[in-house]
Amino acid sequence: MSNLTLSPQVFSILSGLVEERVGLSYSASEREIFESKACARAADAGFESMLDYYYYLRYDDPEQREFTALVEALLVHETFFFRELEPLQVAISTFIAPAVREGRRPRIWCAACSTGEEPLTVAMLLKEHDLLGRVELVASDLSDDVLARARLGTYSVRALRHHQDHPLAARHLTLRAQQLVAPDELLRAIDFRRVNLVDEAQVAALGSFDLIVCRNVLIYFRDDRARQVVAALHGALRPSGWLLVGVSESLMRFGTQLVCEEHKKVFVYRKRGQA
Ligand SMILES: C[S@@+](CC[C@H](N)C(=O)[O-])C[C@H]1O[C@@H](n2cnc3c(N)ncnc32)[C@H](O)[C@@H]1O
């Protein structure tokens, strides 16, 4: 426990700095959770005032090292294998597989992939369709910590949540010393990279994709920031490409240029134009 406290004024400028750089947004009702994490982080770093901490982060922090540590403390990395599986299955079977049959090498990007369960689920589906190696799979997150864990491909059994008996788990994951281990073949098929979704240049540098999976992250952003990120994702889609967001997320209120379509009872957002 730290003795530091966060006044409403310093909450406003400090959370504003976080929002500006990485998009995470905190309303007044979320002040307590922000305060407990930010104050603990500032105390660990040896600060005696949150205003000093703010000034340090804004003006002094070499290579934003302390800012990165603060963001690591704030991020929520909740994810698990086979989460919201159906949209992924539909995207692979009705969109990606036909593209490969037409002789193309589609590109898929799992943005905000956390510890890797989501891109590994995609890799399993590609393997099931005999598409692994015929599709490029990029997975990214803001957090270097989760990316390091994703590259290891070793998980506690909790990473399956309520899908412990899923046939894909039995076929693709090995239980070794109480740990679930993803096979090298799947891990090698994934190109893990650090990408900050609110940095339009970093998104643009990835090139263009047939399918972007960006799920359960826009909920942490304000509407105007989410709109900006969705516009950048639109720019990173090939004509006719698909964007999948989380099942509880809708882009309709942002007035996106993407078209919402239903495929096999799954909602997807498609970029206009011919592939
Ligand atoms: C709740 S997890 C969702 C993981 C996965 N997509 C899923 O649906 O299971 C949200 C992830 O978004 C990442 N994230 C938050 N802000 C981000 C940003 N500005 N750029 C990239 N990733 C970000 C977090 O680090 C976290 O791993």
PDB file of C-alpha atoms and ligand atoms in Angstrom:
ATOM      1  CA  MET A   1       0.000   0.000   0.000  1.00  0.00           C
ATOM      2  CA  SER A   2       1.290   3.472  -0.842  1.00  0.00           C
ATOM      3  CA  ASN A   3       0.526   6.674   1.079  1.00  0.00           C
ATOM      4  CA  LEU A   4       0.138   8.596  -2.164  1.00  0.00           C
ATOM      5  CA  THR A   5      -3.250   9.978  -3.194  1.00  0.00           C
ATOM      6  CA  LEU A   6      -4.552  11.391  -6.439  1.00  0.00           C
ATOM      7  CA  SER A   7      -6.482  14.679  -6.383  1.00  0.00           C
ATOM      8  CA  PRO A   8      -9.244  15.154  -8.997  1.00  0.00           C
ATOM      9  CA  GLN A   9      -6.992  17.657 -10.802  1.00  0.00           C
ATOM     10  CA  VAL A  10      -3.990  15.332 -11.021  1.00  0.00           C
ATOM     11  CA  PHE A  11      -6.297  12.417 -11.929  1.00  0.00           C
ATOM     12  CA  SER A  12      -7.533  14.533 -14.828  1.00  0.00           C
ATOM     13  CA  ILE A  13      -4.071  15.418 -16.230  1.00  0.00           C
ATOM     14  CA  LEU A  14      -2.485  12.016 -15.543  1.00  0.00           C
ATOM     15  CA  SER A  15      -5.341   9.953 -16.991  1.00  0.00           C
ATOM     16  CA  GLY A  16      -5.397  12.471 -19.872  1.00  0.00           C
ATOM     17  CA  LEU A  17      -1.719  11.698 -20.595  1.00  0.00           C
ATOM     18  CA  VAL A  18      -2.485   7.956 -20.638  1.00  0.00           C
ATOM     19  CA  GLU A  19      -5.457   8.520 -22.940  1.00  0.00           C
ATOM     20  CA  GLU A  20      -3.408  10.719 -25.273  1.00  0.00           C
ATOM     21  CA  ARG A  21      -0.594   8.196 -25.697  1.00  0.00           C
ATOM     22  CA  VAL A  22      -2.306   4.779 -25.585  1.00  0.00           C
ATOM     23  CA  GLY A  23      -6.053   5.445 -25.731  1.00  0.00           C
ATOM     24  CA  LEU A  24      -7.048   3.954 -22.349  1.00  0.00           C
ATOM     25  CA  SER A  25      -9.805   6.136 -20.997  1.00  0.00           C
ATOM     26  CA  TYR A  26     -10.906   6.559 -17.371  1.00  0.00           C
ATOM     27  CA  SER A  27     -14.154   8.227 -16.350  1.00  0.00           C
ATOM     28  CA  ALA A  28     -14.587   9.914 -12.960  1.00  0.00           C
ATOM     29  CA  SER A  29     -16.278   6.742 -11.685  1.00  0.00           C
ATOM     30  CA  GLU A  30     -13.121   4.759 -12.521  1.00  0.00           C
ATOM     31  CA  ARG A  31     -10.882   7.140 -10.591  1.00  0.00           C
ATOM     32  CA  GLU A  32     -10.435   4.785  -7.643  1.00  0.00           C
ATOM     33  CA  ILE A  33      -9.110   1.897  -9.719  1.00  0.00           C
ATOM     34  CA  PHE A  34      -6.833   4.261 -11.654  1.00  0.00           C
ATOM     35  CA  GLU A  35      -5.658   5.843  -8.400  1.00  0.00           C
ATOM     36  CA  SER A  36      -4.773   2.550  -6.729  1.00  0.00           C
ATOM     37  CA  LYS A  37      -2.720   1.338  -9.695  1.00  0.00           C
ATOM     38  CA  ALA A  38      -1.043   4.687 -10.525  1.00  0.00           C
ATOM     39  CA  CYS A  39      -0.194   5.492  -6.888  1.00  0.00           C
ATOM     40  CA  ALA A  40       1.267   2.023  -6.308  1.00  0.00           C
ATOM     41  CA  ARG A  41       3.380   2.399  -9.437  1.00  0.00           C
ATOM     42  CA  ALA A  42       4.566   5.921  -8.489  1.00  0.00           C
ATOM     43  CA  ALA A  43       5.450   4.749  -4.957  1.00  0.00           C
ATOM     44  CA  ASP A  44       7.449   1.825  -6.379  1.00  0.00           C
ATOM     45  CA  ALA A  45       9.307   4.283  -8.579  1.00  0.00           C
ATOM     46  CA  GLY A  46      10.175   6.386  -5.473  1.00  0.00           C
ATOM     47  CA  PHE A  47       7.873   9.404  -5.994  1.00  0.00           C
ATOM     48  CA  GLU A  48       6.393  11.288  -3.056  1.00  0.00           C
ATOM     49  CA  SER A  49       3.796  13.294  -4.958  1.00  0.00           C
ATOM     50  CA  MET A  50       1.532  12.346  -7.864  1.00  0.00           C
ATOM     51  CA  LEU A  51       1.975  15.805  -9.398  1.00  0.00           C
ATOM     52  CA  ASP A  52       5.755  15.227  -9.484  1.00  0.00           C
ATOM     53  CA  TYR A  53       5.076  11.825 -11.014  1.00  0.00           C
ATOM     54  CA  TYR A  54       2.923  13.431 -13.714  1.00  0.00           C
ATOM     55  CA  TYR A  55       5.593  16.042 -14.551  1.00  0.00           C
ATOM     56  CA  TYR A  56       8.248  13.354 -14.691  1.00  0.00           C
ATOM     57  CA  LEU A  57       6.165  11.224 -17.081  1.00  0.00           C
ATOM     58  CA  ARG A  58       5.250  14.171 -19.288  1.00  0.00           C
ATOM     59  CA  TYR A  59       8.647  15.874 -19.516  1.00  0.00           C
ATOM     60  CA  ASP A  60      11.544  13.762 -18.180  1.00  0.00           C
ATOM     61  CA  ASP A  61      10.927  10.046 -18.533  1.00  0.00           C
ATOM     62  CA  PRO A  62      13.785   8.766 -20.777  1.00  0.00           C
ATOM     63  CA  GLU A  63      12.410   6.528 -23.565  1.00  0.00           C
ATOM     64  CA  GLN A  64       9.082   6.587 -21.682  1.00  0.00           C
ATOM     65  CA  ARG A  65      10.297   3.706 -19.516  1.00  0.00           C
ATOM     66  CA  GLU A  66       8.287   4.684 -16.441  1.00  0.00           C
ATOM     67  CA  PHE A  67       5.265   5.534 -18.586  1.00  0.00           C
ATOM     68  CA  THR A  68       5.442   2.024 -20.081  1.00  0.00           C
ATOM     69  CA  ALA A  69       5.576   0.541 -16.565  1.00  0.00           C
ATOM     70  CA  LEU A  70       2.499   2.568 -15.575  1.00  0.00           C
ATOM     71  CA  VAL A  71       0.608   1.403 -18.667  1.00  0.00           C
ATOM     72  CA  GLU A  72       1.591  -2.220 -17.955  1.00  0.00           C
ATOM     73  CA  ALA A  73       0.026  -1.788 -14.503  1.00  0.00           C
ATOM     74  CA  LEU A  74      -3.172  -0.384 -16.018  1.00  0.00           C
ATOM     75  CA  LEU A  75      -3.760  -2.789 -18.921  1.00  0.00           C
ATOM     76  CA  VAL A  76      -6.356  -5.551 -18.727  1.00  0.00           C
ATOM     77  CA  HIS A  77      -5.179  -8.674 -20.540  1.00  0.00           C
ATOM     78  CA  GLU A  78      -8.193 -10.948 -20.050  1.00  0.00           C
ATOM     79  CA  THR A  79      -8.305 -13.524 -22.855  1.00  0.00           C
ATOM     80  CA  PHE A  80      -8.644 -17.289 -23.310  1.00  0.00           C
ATOM     81  CA  PHE A  81      -8.558 -19.993 -25.952  1.00  0.00           C
ATOM     82  CA  PHE A  82     -11.621 -20.332 -28.219  1.00  0.00           C
ATOM     83  CA  ARG A  83     -13.117 -17.060 -26.970  1.00  0.00           C
ATOM     84  CA  GLU A  84     -15.898 -15.966 -29.349  1.00  0.00           C
ATOM     85  CA  LEU A  85     -14.905 -18.826 -31.612  1.00  0.00           C
ATOM     86  CA  GLU A  86     -17.753 -18.770 -34.108  1.00  0.00           C
ATOM     87  CA  PRO A  87     -16.821 -15.496 -35.874  1.00  0.00           C
ATOM     88  CA  LEU A  88     -13.271 -16.818 -36.310  1.00  0.00           C
ATOM     89  CA  GLN A  89     -14.554 -20.114 -37.744  1.00  0.00           C
ATOM     90  CA  VAL A  90     -16.841 -18.294 -40.175  1.00  0.00           C
ATOM     91  CA  ALA A  91     -14.083 -15.903 -41.258  1.00  0.00           C
ATOM     92  CA  ILE A  92     -11.627 -18.734 -41.936  1.00  0.00           C
ATOM     93  CA  SER A  93     -14.049 -21.094 -43.679  1.00  0.00           C
ATOM     94  CA  THR A  94     -16.084 -18.634 -45.753  1.00  0.00           C
ATOM     95  CA  PHE A  95     -13.577 -15.862 -46.430  1.00  0.00           C
ATOM     96  CA  ILE A  96      -9.954 -16.918 -45.973  1.00  0.00           C
ATOM     97  CA  ALA A  97     -10.182 -20.488 -47.343  1.00  0.00           C
ATOM     98  CA  PRO A  98     -11.810 -19.359 -50.655  1.00  0.00           C
ATOM     99  CA  ALA A  99      -9.138 -16.635 -51.032  1.00  0.00           C
ATOM    100  CA  VAL A 100      -6.409 -19.295 -50.760  1.00  0.00           C
ATOM    101  CA  ARG A 101      -8.263 -21.495 -53.271  1.00  0.00           C
ATOM    102  CA  GLU A 102      -8.189 -18.539 -55.688  1.00  0.00           C
ATOM    103  CA  GLY A 103      -4.395 -18.653 -55.433  1.00  0.00           C
ATOM    104  CA  ARG A 104      -3.896 -15.747 -53.041  1.00  0.00           C
ATOM    105  CA  ARG A 105      -1.891 -15.616 -49.797  1.00  0.00           C
ATOM    106  CA  PRO A 106      -4.229 -13.766 -47.421  1.00  0.00           C
ATOM    107  CA  ARG A 107      -2.946 -11.731 -44.499  1.00  0.00           C
ATOM    108  CA  ILE A 108      -4.618 -11.881 -41.074  1.00  0.00           C
ATOM    109  CA  TRP A 109      -3.891  -9.514 -38.176  1.00  0.00           C
ATOM    110  CA  CYS A 110      -4.932 -10.163 -34.573  1.00  0.00           C
ATOM    111  CA  ALA A 111      -4.615  -6.665 -33.113  1.00  0.00           C
ATOM    112  CA  ALA A 112      -4.536  -6.540 -29.277  1.00  0.00           C
ATOM    113  CA  CYS A 113      -3.716 -10.246 -29.012  1.00  0.00           C
ATOM    114  CA  SER A 114      -2.799 -10.194 -25.300  1.00  0.00           C
ATOM    115  CA  THR A 115      -0.987 -13.399 -24.245  1.00  0.00           C
ATOM    116  CA  GLY A 116      -1.602 -15.108 -27.596  1.00  0.00           C
ATOM    117  CA  GLU A 117      -4.590 -17.396 -27.032  1.00  0.00           C
ATOM    118  CA  GLU A 118      -6.546 -15.596 -29.776  1.00  0.00           C
ATOM    119  CA  PRO A 119      -3.944 -15.850 -32.593  1.00  0.00           C
ATOM    120  CA  LEU A 120      -3.189 -19.428 -31.492  1.00  0.00           C
ATOM    121  CA  THR A 121      -6.901 -20.208 -31.866  1.00  0.00           C
ATOM    122  CA  VAL A 122      -6.735 -18.702 -35.375  1.00  0.00           C
ATOM    123  CA  ALA A 123      -3.607 -20.759 -36.126  1.00  0.00           C
ATOM    124  CA  MET A 124      -5.415 -23.944 -34.979  1.00  0.00           C
ATOM    125  CA  LEU A 125      -8.328 -23.164 -37.308  1.00  0.00           C
ATOM    126  CA  LEU A 126      -5.901 -22.543 -40.185  1.00  0.00           C
ATOM    127  CA  LYS A 127      -4.202 -25.862 -39.452  1.00  0.00           C
ATOM    128  CA  GLU A 128      -7.589 -27.633 -39.401  1.00  0.00           C
ATOM    129  CA  HIS A 129      -8.278 -26.225 -42.896  1.00  0.00           C
ATOM    130  CA  ASP A 130      -4.797 -27.122 -44.107  1.00  0.00           C
ATOM    131  CA  LEU A 131      -4.068 -23.414 -44.510  1.00  0.00           C
ATOM    132  CA  LEU A 132      -1.181 -22.953 -42.088  1.00  0.00           C
ATOM    133  CA  GLY A 133       1.770 -21.581 -44.041  1.00  0.00           C
ATOM    134  CA  ARG A 134      -0.511 -20.456 -46.859  1.00  0.00           C
ATOM    135  CA  VAL A 135      -1.718 -17.462 -44.867  1.00  0.00           C
ATOM    136  CA  GLU A 136       0.334 -14.752 -43.155  1.00  0.00           C
ATOM    137  CA  LEU A 137      -0.644 -14.290 -39.498  1.00  0.00           C
ATOM    138  CA  VAL A 138       0.458 -11.190 -37.594  1.00  0.00           C
ATOM    139  CA  ALA A 139      -0.448 -10.724 -33.919  1.00  0.00           C
ATOM    140  CA  SER A 140       0.225  -7.567 -31.941  1.00  0.00           C
ATOM    141  CA  ASP A 141      -0.281  -5.914 -28.602  1.00  0.00           C
ATOM    142  CA  LEU A 142       0.826  -2.744 -26.858  1.00  0.00           C
ATOM    143  CA  SER A 143       2.359  -4.685 -23.985  1.00  0.00           C
ATOM    144  CA  ASP A 144       5.844  -6.176 -24.288  1.00  0.00           C
ATOM    145  CA  ASP A 145       5.099  -8.330 -21.214  1.00  0.00           C
ATOM    146  CA  VAL A 146       2.165 -10.149 -22.796  1.00  0.00           C
ATOM    147  CA  LEU A 147       4.014 -10.482 -26.105  1.00  0.00           C
ATOM    148  CA  ALA A 148       6.916 -12.187 -24.316  1.00  0.00           C
ATOM    149  CA  ARG A 149       4.440 -14.631 -22.741  1.00  0.00           C
ATOM    150  CA  ALA A 150       2.677 -15.170 -26.066  1.00  0.00           C
ATOM    151  CA  ARG A 151       5.983 -16.080 -27.760  1.00  0.00           C
ATOM    152  CA  LEU A 152       6.579 -18.772 -25.115  1.00  0.00           C
ATOM    153  CA  GLY A 153       3.251 -20.474 -25.846  1.00  0.00           C
ATOM    154  CA  THR A 154       2.947 -21.987 -22.373  1.00  0.00           C
ATOM    155  CA  TYR A 155      -0.262 -21.513 -20.416  1.00  0.00           C
ATOM    156  CA  SER A 156      -1.984 -22.531 -17.222  1.00  0.00           C
ATOM    157  CA  VAL A 157      -5.061 -24.710 -17.745  1.00  0.00           C
ATOM    158  CA  ARG A 158      -7.111 -21.649 -16.812  1.00  0.00           C
ATOM    159  CA  ALA A 159      -6.358 -20.329 -20.325  1.00  0.00           C
ATOM    160  CA  LEU A 160      -9.100 -22.697 -21.528  1.00  0.00           C
ATOM    161  CA  ARG A 161     -11.704 -21.358 -19.053  1.00  0.00           C
ATOM    162  CA  HIS A 162     -14.891 -23.369 -19.689  1.00  0.00           C
ATOM    163  CA  HIS A 163     -13.515 -24.927 -22.933  1.00  0.00           C
ATOM    164  CA  GLN A 164     -11.443 -27.611 -21.187  1.00  0.00           C
ATOM    165  CA  ASP A 165     -12.985 -30.379 -23.287  1.00  0.00           C
ATOM    166  CA  HIS A 166     -12.932 -28.568 -26.608  1.00  0.00           C
ATOM    167  CA  PRO A 167     -11.751 -30.926 -29.376  1.00  0.00           C
ATOM    168  CA  LEU A 168      -9.376 -28.261 -30.738  1.00  0.00           C
ATOM    169  CA  ALA A 169      -7.596 -28.200 -27.360  1.00  0.00           C
ATOM    170  CA  ALA A 170      -7.180 -31.966 -27.390  1.00  0.00           C
ATOM    171  CA  ARG A 171      -5.811 -31.885 -30.928  1.00  0.00           C
ATOM    172  CA  HIS A 172      -3.451 -28.922 -30.668  1.00  0.00           C
ATOM    173  CA  LEU A 173      -2.344 -28.393 -27.069  1.00  0.00           C
ATOM    174  CA  THR A 174      -0.212 -30.688 -24.944  1.00  0.00           C
ATOM    175  CA  LEU A 175      -0.516 -30.924 -21.172  1.00  0.00           C
ATOM    176  CA  ARG A 176       2.999 -31.049 -19.697  1.00  0.00           C
ATOM    177  CA  ALA A 177       3.705 -30.649 -15.955  1.00  0.00           C
ATOM    178  CA  GLN A 178       0.302 -29.000 -15.381  1.00  0.00           C
ATOM    179  CA  GLN A 179       0.972 -26.536 -18.205  1.00  0.00           C
ATOM    180  CA  LEU A 180      -0.677 -26.299 -21.612  1.00  0.00           C
ATOM    181  CA  VAL A 181       1.957 -26.119 -24.331  1.00  0.00           C
ATOM    182  CA  ALA A 182       1.262 -24.836 -27.843  1.00  0.00           C
ATOM    183  CA  PRO A 183       3.174 -26.625 -30.599  1.00  0.00           C
ATOM    184  CA  ASP A 184       6.135 -24.882 -32.277  1.00  0.00           C
ATOM    185  CA  GLU A 185       4.454 -25.272 -35.641  1.00  0.00           C
ATOM    186  CA  LEU A 186       1.606 -22.967 -34.559  1.00  0.00           C
ATOM    187  CA  LEU A 187       3.870 -20.510 -32.731  1.00  0.00           C
ATOM    188  CA  ARG A 188       6.215 -20.235 -35.713  1.00  0.00           C
ATOM    189  CA  ALA A 189       3.239 -19.367 -37.924  1.00  0.00           C
ATOM    190  CA  ILE A 190       2.569 -16.213 -35.887  1.00  0.00           C
ATOM    191  CA  ASP A 191       4.571 -13.032 -36.312  1.00  0.00           C
ATOM    192  CA  PHE A 192       4.244 -11.287 -32.899  1.00  0.00           C
ATOM    193  CA  ARG A 193       4.891  -7.535 -32.889  1.00  0.00           C
ATOM    194  CA  ARG A 194       4.420  -4.558 -30.599  1.00  0.00           C
ATOM    195  CA  VAL A 195       1.877  -2.138 -32.061  1.00  0.00           C
ATOM    196  CA  ASN A 196       0.111   0.746 -30.336  1.00  0.00           C
ATOM    197  CA  LEU A 197      -3.315   0.903 -31.992  1.00  0.00           C
ATOM    198  CA  VAL A 198      -3.659   4.639 -31.425  1.00  0.00           C
ATOM    199  CA  ASP A 199      -0.435   5.269 -33.361  1.00  0.00           C
ATOM    200  CA  GLU A 200      -1.647   5.570 -36.945  1.00  0.00           C
ATOM    201  CA  ALA A 201       1.892   5.343 -38.364  1.00  0.00           C
ATOM    202  CA  GLN A 202       2.521   2.014 -36.564  1.00  0.00           C
ATOM    203  CA  VAL A 203      -0.758   0.619 -37.919  1.00  0.00           C
ATOM    204  CA  ALA A 204      -0.041   1.821 -41.456  1.00  0.00           C
ATOM    205  CA  ALA A 205       3.468   0.295 -41.345  1.00  0.00           C
ATOM    206  CA  LEU A 206       1.956  -3.206 -41.052  1.00  0.00           C
ATOM    207  CA  GLY A 207       0.630  -3.056 -44.615  1.00  0.00           C
ATOM    208  CA  SER A 208      -2.804  -4.262 -45.628  1.00  0.00           C
ATOM    209  CA  PHE A 209      -4.819  -7.228 -44.465  1.00  0.00           C
ATOM    210  CA  ASP A 210      -7.671  -9.412 -45.665  1.00  0.00           C
ATOM    211  CA  LEU A 211      -8.896 -10.016 -42.115  1.00  0.00           C
ATOM    212  CA  ILE A 212      -8.356  -7.930 -38.987  1.00  0.00           C
ATOM    213  CA  VAL A 213      -9.433  -9.346 -35.621  1.00  0.00           C
ATOM    214  CA  CYS A 214      -9.614  -6.491 -33.106  1.00  0.00           C
ATOM    215  CA  ARG A 215     -11.684  -7.697 -30.198  1.00  0.00           C
ATOM    216  CA  ASN A 216     -12.349  -6.548 -26.657  1.00  0.00           C
ATOM    217  CA  VAL A 217     -10.024  -3.560 -26.765  1.00  0.00           C
ATOM    218  CA  LEU A 218     -12.111  -0.731 -28.283  1.00  0.00           C
ATOM    219  CA  ILE A 219     -14.211  -0.890 -25.082  1.00  0.00           C
ATOM    220  CA  TYR A 220     -11.306   0.724 -23.215  1.00  0.00           C
ATOM    221  CA  PHE A 221     -11.274   3.750 -25.549  1.00  0.00           C
ATOM    222  CA  ARG A 222     -13.477   6.861 -25.699  1.00  0.00           C
ATOM    223  CA  ASP A 223     -15.816   6.984 -28.689  1.00  0.00           C
ATOM    224  CA  ASP A 224     -13.760   9.546 -30.609  1.00  0.00           C
ATOM    225  CA  ARG A 225     -10.573   7.518 -30.030  1.00  0.00           C
ATOM    226  CA  ALA A 226     -12.284   4.259 -31.032  1.00  0.00           C
ATOM    227  CA  ARG A 227     -13.523   6.022 -34.183  1.00  0.00           C
ATOM    228  CA  GLN A 228      -9.938   7.078 -34.987  1.00  0.00           C
ATOM    229  CA  VAL A 229      -8.643   3.519 -34.424  1.00  0.00           C
ATOM    230  CA  VAL A 230     -11.416   2.023 -36.573  1.00  0.00           C
ATOM    231  CA  ALA A 231     -10.545   4.517 -39.350  1.00  0.00           C
ATOM    232  CA  ALA A 232      -6.898   3.354 -39.158  1.00  0.00           C
ATOM    233  CA  LEU A 233      -8.036  -0.294 -39.292  1.00  0.00           C
ATOM    234  CA  HIS A 234     -10.217   0.568 -42.287  1.00  0.00           C
ATOM    235  CA  GLY A 235      -7.087   1.969 -43.931  1.00  0.00           C
ATOM    236  CA  ALA A 236      -5.240  -1.284 -43.147  1.00  0.00           C
ATOM    237  CA  LEU A 237      -7.898  -3.478 -44.787  1.00  0.00           C
ATOM    238  CA  ARG A 238      -7.712  -4.556 -48.392  1.00  0.00           C
ATOM    239  CA  PRO A 239     -10.804  -3.736 -50.453  1.00  0.00           C
ATOM    240  CA  SER A 240     -13.515  -6.224 -49.464  1.00  0.00           C
ATOM    241  CA  GLY A 241     -11.511  -7.195 -46.340  1.00  0.00           C
ATOM    242  CA  TRP A 242     -13.191  -8.115 -43.049  1.00  0.00           C
ATOM    243  CA  LEU A 243     -12.909  -6.606 -39.584  1.00  0.00           C
ATOM    244  CA  LEU A 244     -14.097  -8.636 -36.581  1.00  0.00           C
ATOM    245  CA  VAL A 245     -14.750  -6.818 -33.327  1.00  0.00           C
ATOM    246  CA  GLY A 246     -15.921  -8.335 -30.030  1.00  0.00           C
ATOM    247  CA  VAL A 247     -19.484  -9.669 -29.900  1.00  0.00           C
ATOM    248  CA  SER A 248     -20.418  -6.999 -27.353  1.00  0.00           C
ATOM    249  CA  GLU A 249     -18.841  -4.202 -29.436  1.00  0.00           C
ATOM    250  CA  SER A 250     -20.668  -2.425 -32.240  1.00  0.00           C
ATOM    251  CA  LEU A 251     -19.232   0.097 -34.657  1.00  0.00           C
ATOM    252  CA  MET A 252     -22.583   1.382 -35.843  1.00  0.00           C
ATOM    253  CA  ARG A 253     -22.602   4.361 -33.485  1.00  0.00           C
ATOM    254  CA  PHE A 254     -19.250   5.534 -34.897  1.00  0.00           C
ATOM    255  CA  GLY A 255     -20.653   6.001 -38.402  1.00  0.00           C
ATOM    256  CA  THR A 256     -17.868   3.849 -39.864  1.00  0.00           C
ATOM    257  CA  GLN A 257     -17.185   3.537 -43.588  1.00  0.00           C
ATOM    258  CA  LEU A 258     -17.256  -0.239 -43.102  1.00  0.00           C
ATOM    259  CA  VAL A 259     -20.394  -2.144 -44.044  1.00  0.00           C
ATOM    260  CA  CYS A 260     -21.946  -4.451 -41.444  1.00  0.00           C
ATOM    261  CA  GLU A 261     -22.850  -7.846 -42.963  1.00  0.00           C
ATOM    262  CA  GLU A 262     -24.204 -11.076 -41.579  1.00  0.00           C
ATOM    263  CA  HIS A 263     -22.508 -14.336 -42.591  1.00  0.00           C
ATOM    264  CA  LYS A 264     -23.817 -17.572 -41.093  1.00  0.00           C
ATOM    265  CA  LYS A 265     -25.367 -15.640 -38.181  1.00  0.00           C
ATOM    266  CA  VAL A 266     -22.095 -13.832 -37.469  1.00  0.00           C
ATOM    267  CA  PHE A 267     -21.758 -10.047 -37.859  1.00  0.00           C
ATOM    268  CA  VAL A 268     -18.666  -8.796 -39.649  1.00  0.00           C
ATOM    269  CA  TYR A 269     -17.574  -5.387 -40.929  1.00  0.00           C
ATOM    270  CA  ARG A 270     -16.463  -5.348 -44.524  1.00  0.00           C
ATOM    271  CA  LYS A 271     -14.504  -2.724 -46.446  1.00  0.00           C
ATOM    272  CA  ARG A 272     -16.200  -1.701 -49.678  1.00  0.00           C
ATOM    273  CA  GLY A 273     -14.592  -2.582 -52.993  1.00  0.00           C
ATOM    274  CA  GLN A 274     -13.424  -5.575 -54.978  1.00  0.00           C
ATOM    275  CA  ALA A 275     -10.658  -7.874 -53.712  1.00  0.00           C
TER     276      ALA A 275
HETATM  277  C1  LIG B   1      -8.970  -7.647 -22.898  1.00  0.00           C
HETATM  278  S1  LIG B   1      -7.561  -7.966 -23.896  1.00  0.00           S
HETATM  279  C2  LIG B   1      -8.340  -8.684 -25.331  1.00  0.00           C
HETATM  280  C3  LIG B   1      -7.495  -9.805 -25.910  1.00  0.00           C
HETATM  281  C4  LIG B   1      -8.128 -10.533 -27.091  1.00  0.00           C
HETATM  282  N1  LIG B   1      -8.271  -9.663 -28.240  1.00  0.00           N
HETATM  283  C5  LIG B   1      -9.448 -11.157 -26.722  1.00  0.00           C
HETATM  284  O1  LIG B   1     -10.491 -10.678 -27.173  1.00  0.00           O
HETATM  285  O2  LIG B   1      -9.454 -12.141 -25.973  1.00  0.00           O
HETATM  286  C6  LIG B   1      -7.164  -6.324 -24.459  1.00  0.00           C
HETATM  287  C7  LIG B   1      -5.741  -6.172 -24.952  1.00  0.00           C
HETATM  288  O3  LIG B   1      -5.633  -4.917 -25.610  1.00  0.00           O
HETATM  289  C8  LIG B   1      -4.334  -4.426 -25.391  1.00  0.00           C
HETATM  290  N2  LIG B   1      -4.322  -2.973 -25.640  1.00  0.00           N
HETATM  291  C9  LIG B   1      -4.856  -1.990 -24.869  1.00  0.00           C
HETATM  292  N3  LIG B   1      -4.593  -0.788 -25.412  1.00  0.00           N
HETATM  293  C10 LIG B   1      -3.914  -1.011 -26.560  1.00  0.00           C
HETATM  294  C11 LIG B   1      -3.362  -0.167 -27.555  1.00  0.00           C
HETATM  295  N4  LIG B   1      -3.439   1.171 -27.485  1.00  0.00           N
HETATM  296  N5  LIG B   1      -2.705  -0.744 -28.600  1.00  0.00           N
HETATM  297  C12 LIG B   1      -2.596  -2.104 -28.677  1.00  0.00           C
HETATM  298  N6  LIG B   1      -3.080  -2.952 -27.754  1.00  0.00           N
HETATM  299  C13 LIG B   1      -3.734  -2.407 -26.709  1.00  0.00           C
HETATM  300  C14 LIG B   1      -4.022  -4.823 -23.953  1.00  0.00           C
HETATM  301  O4  LIG B   1      -2.629  -4.852 -23.694  1.00  0.00           O
HETATM  302  C15 LIG B   1      -4.709  -6.192 -23.847  1.00  0.00           C
HETATM  303  O5  LIG B   1      -3.774  -7.234 -24.035  1.00  0.00           O
END
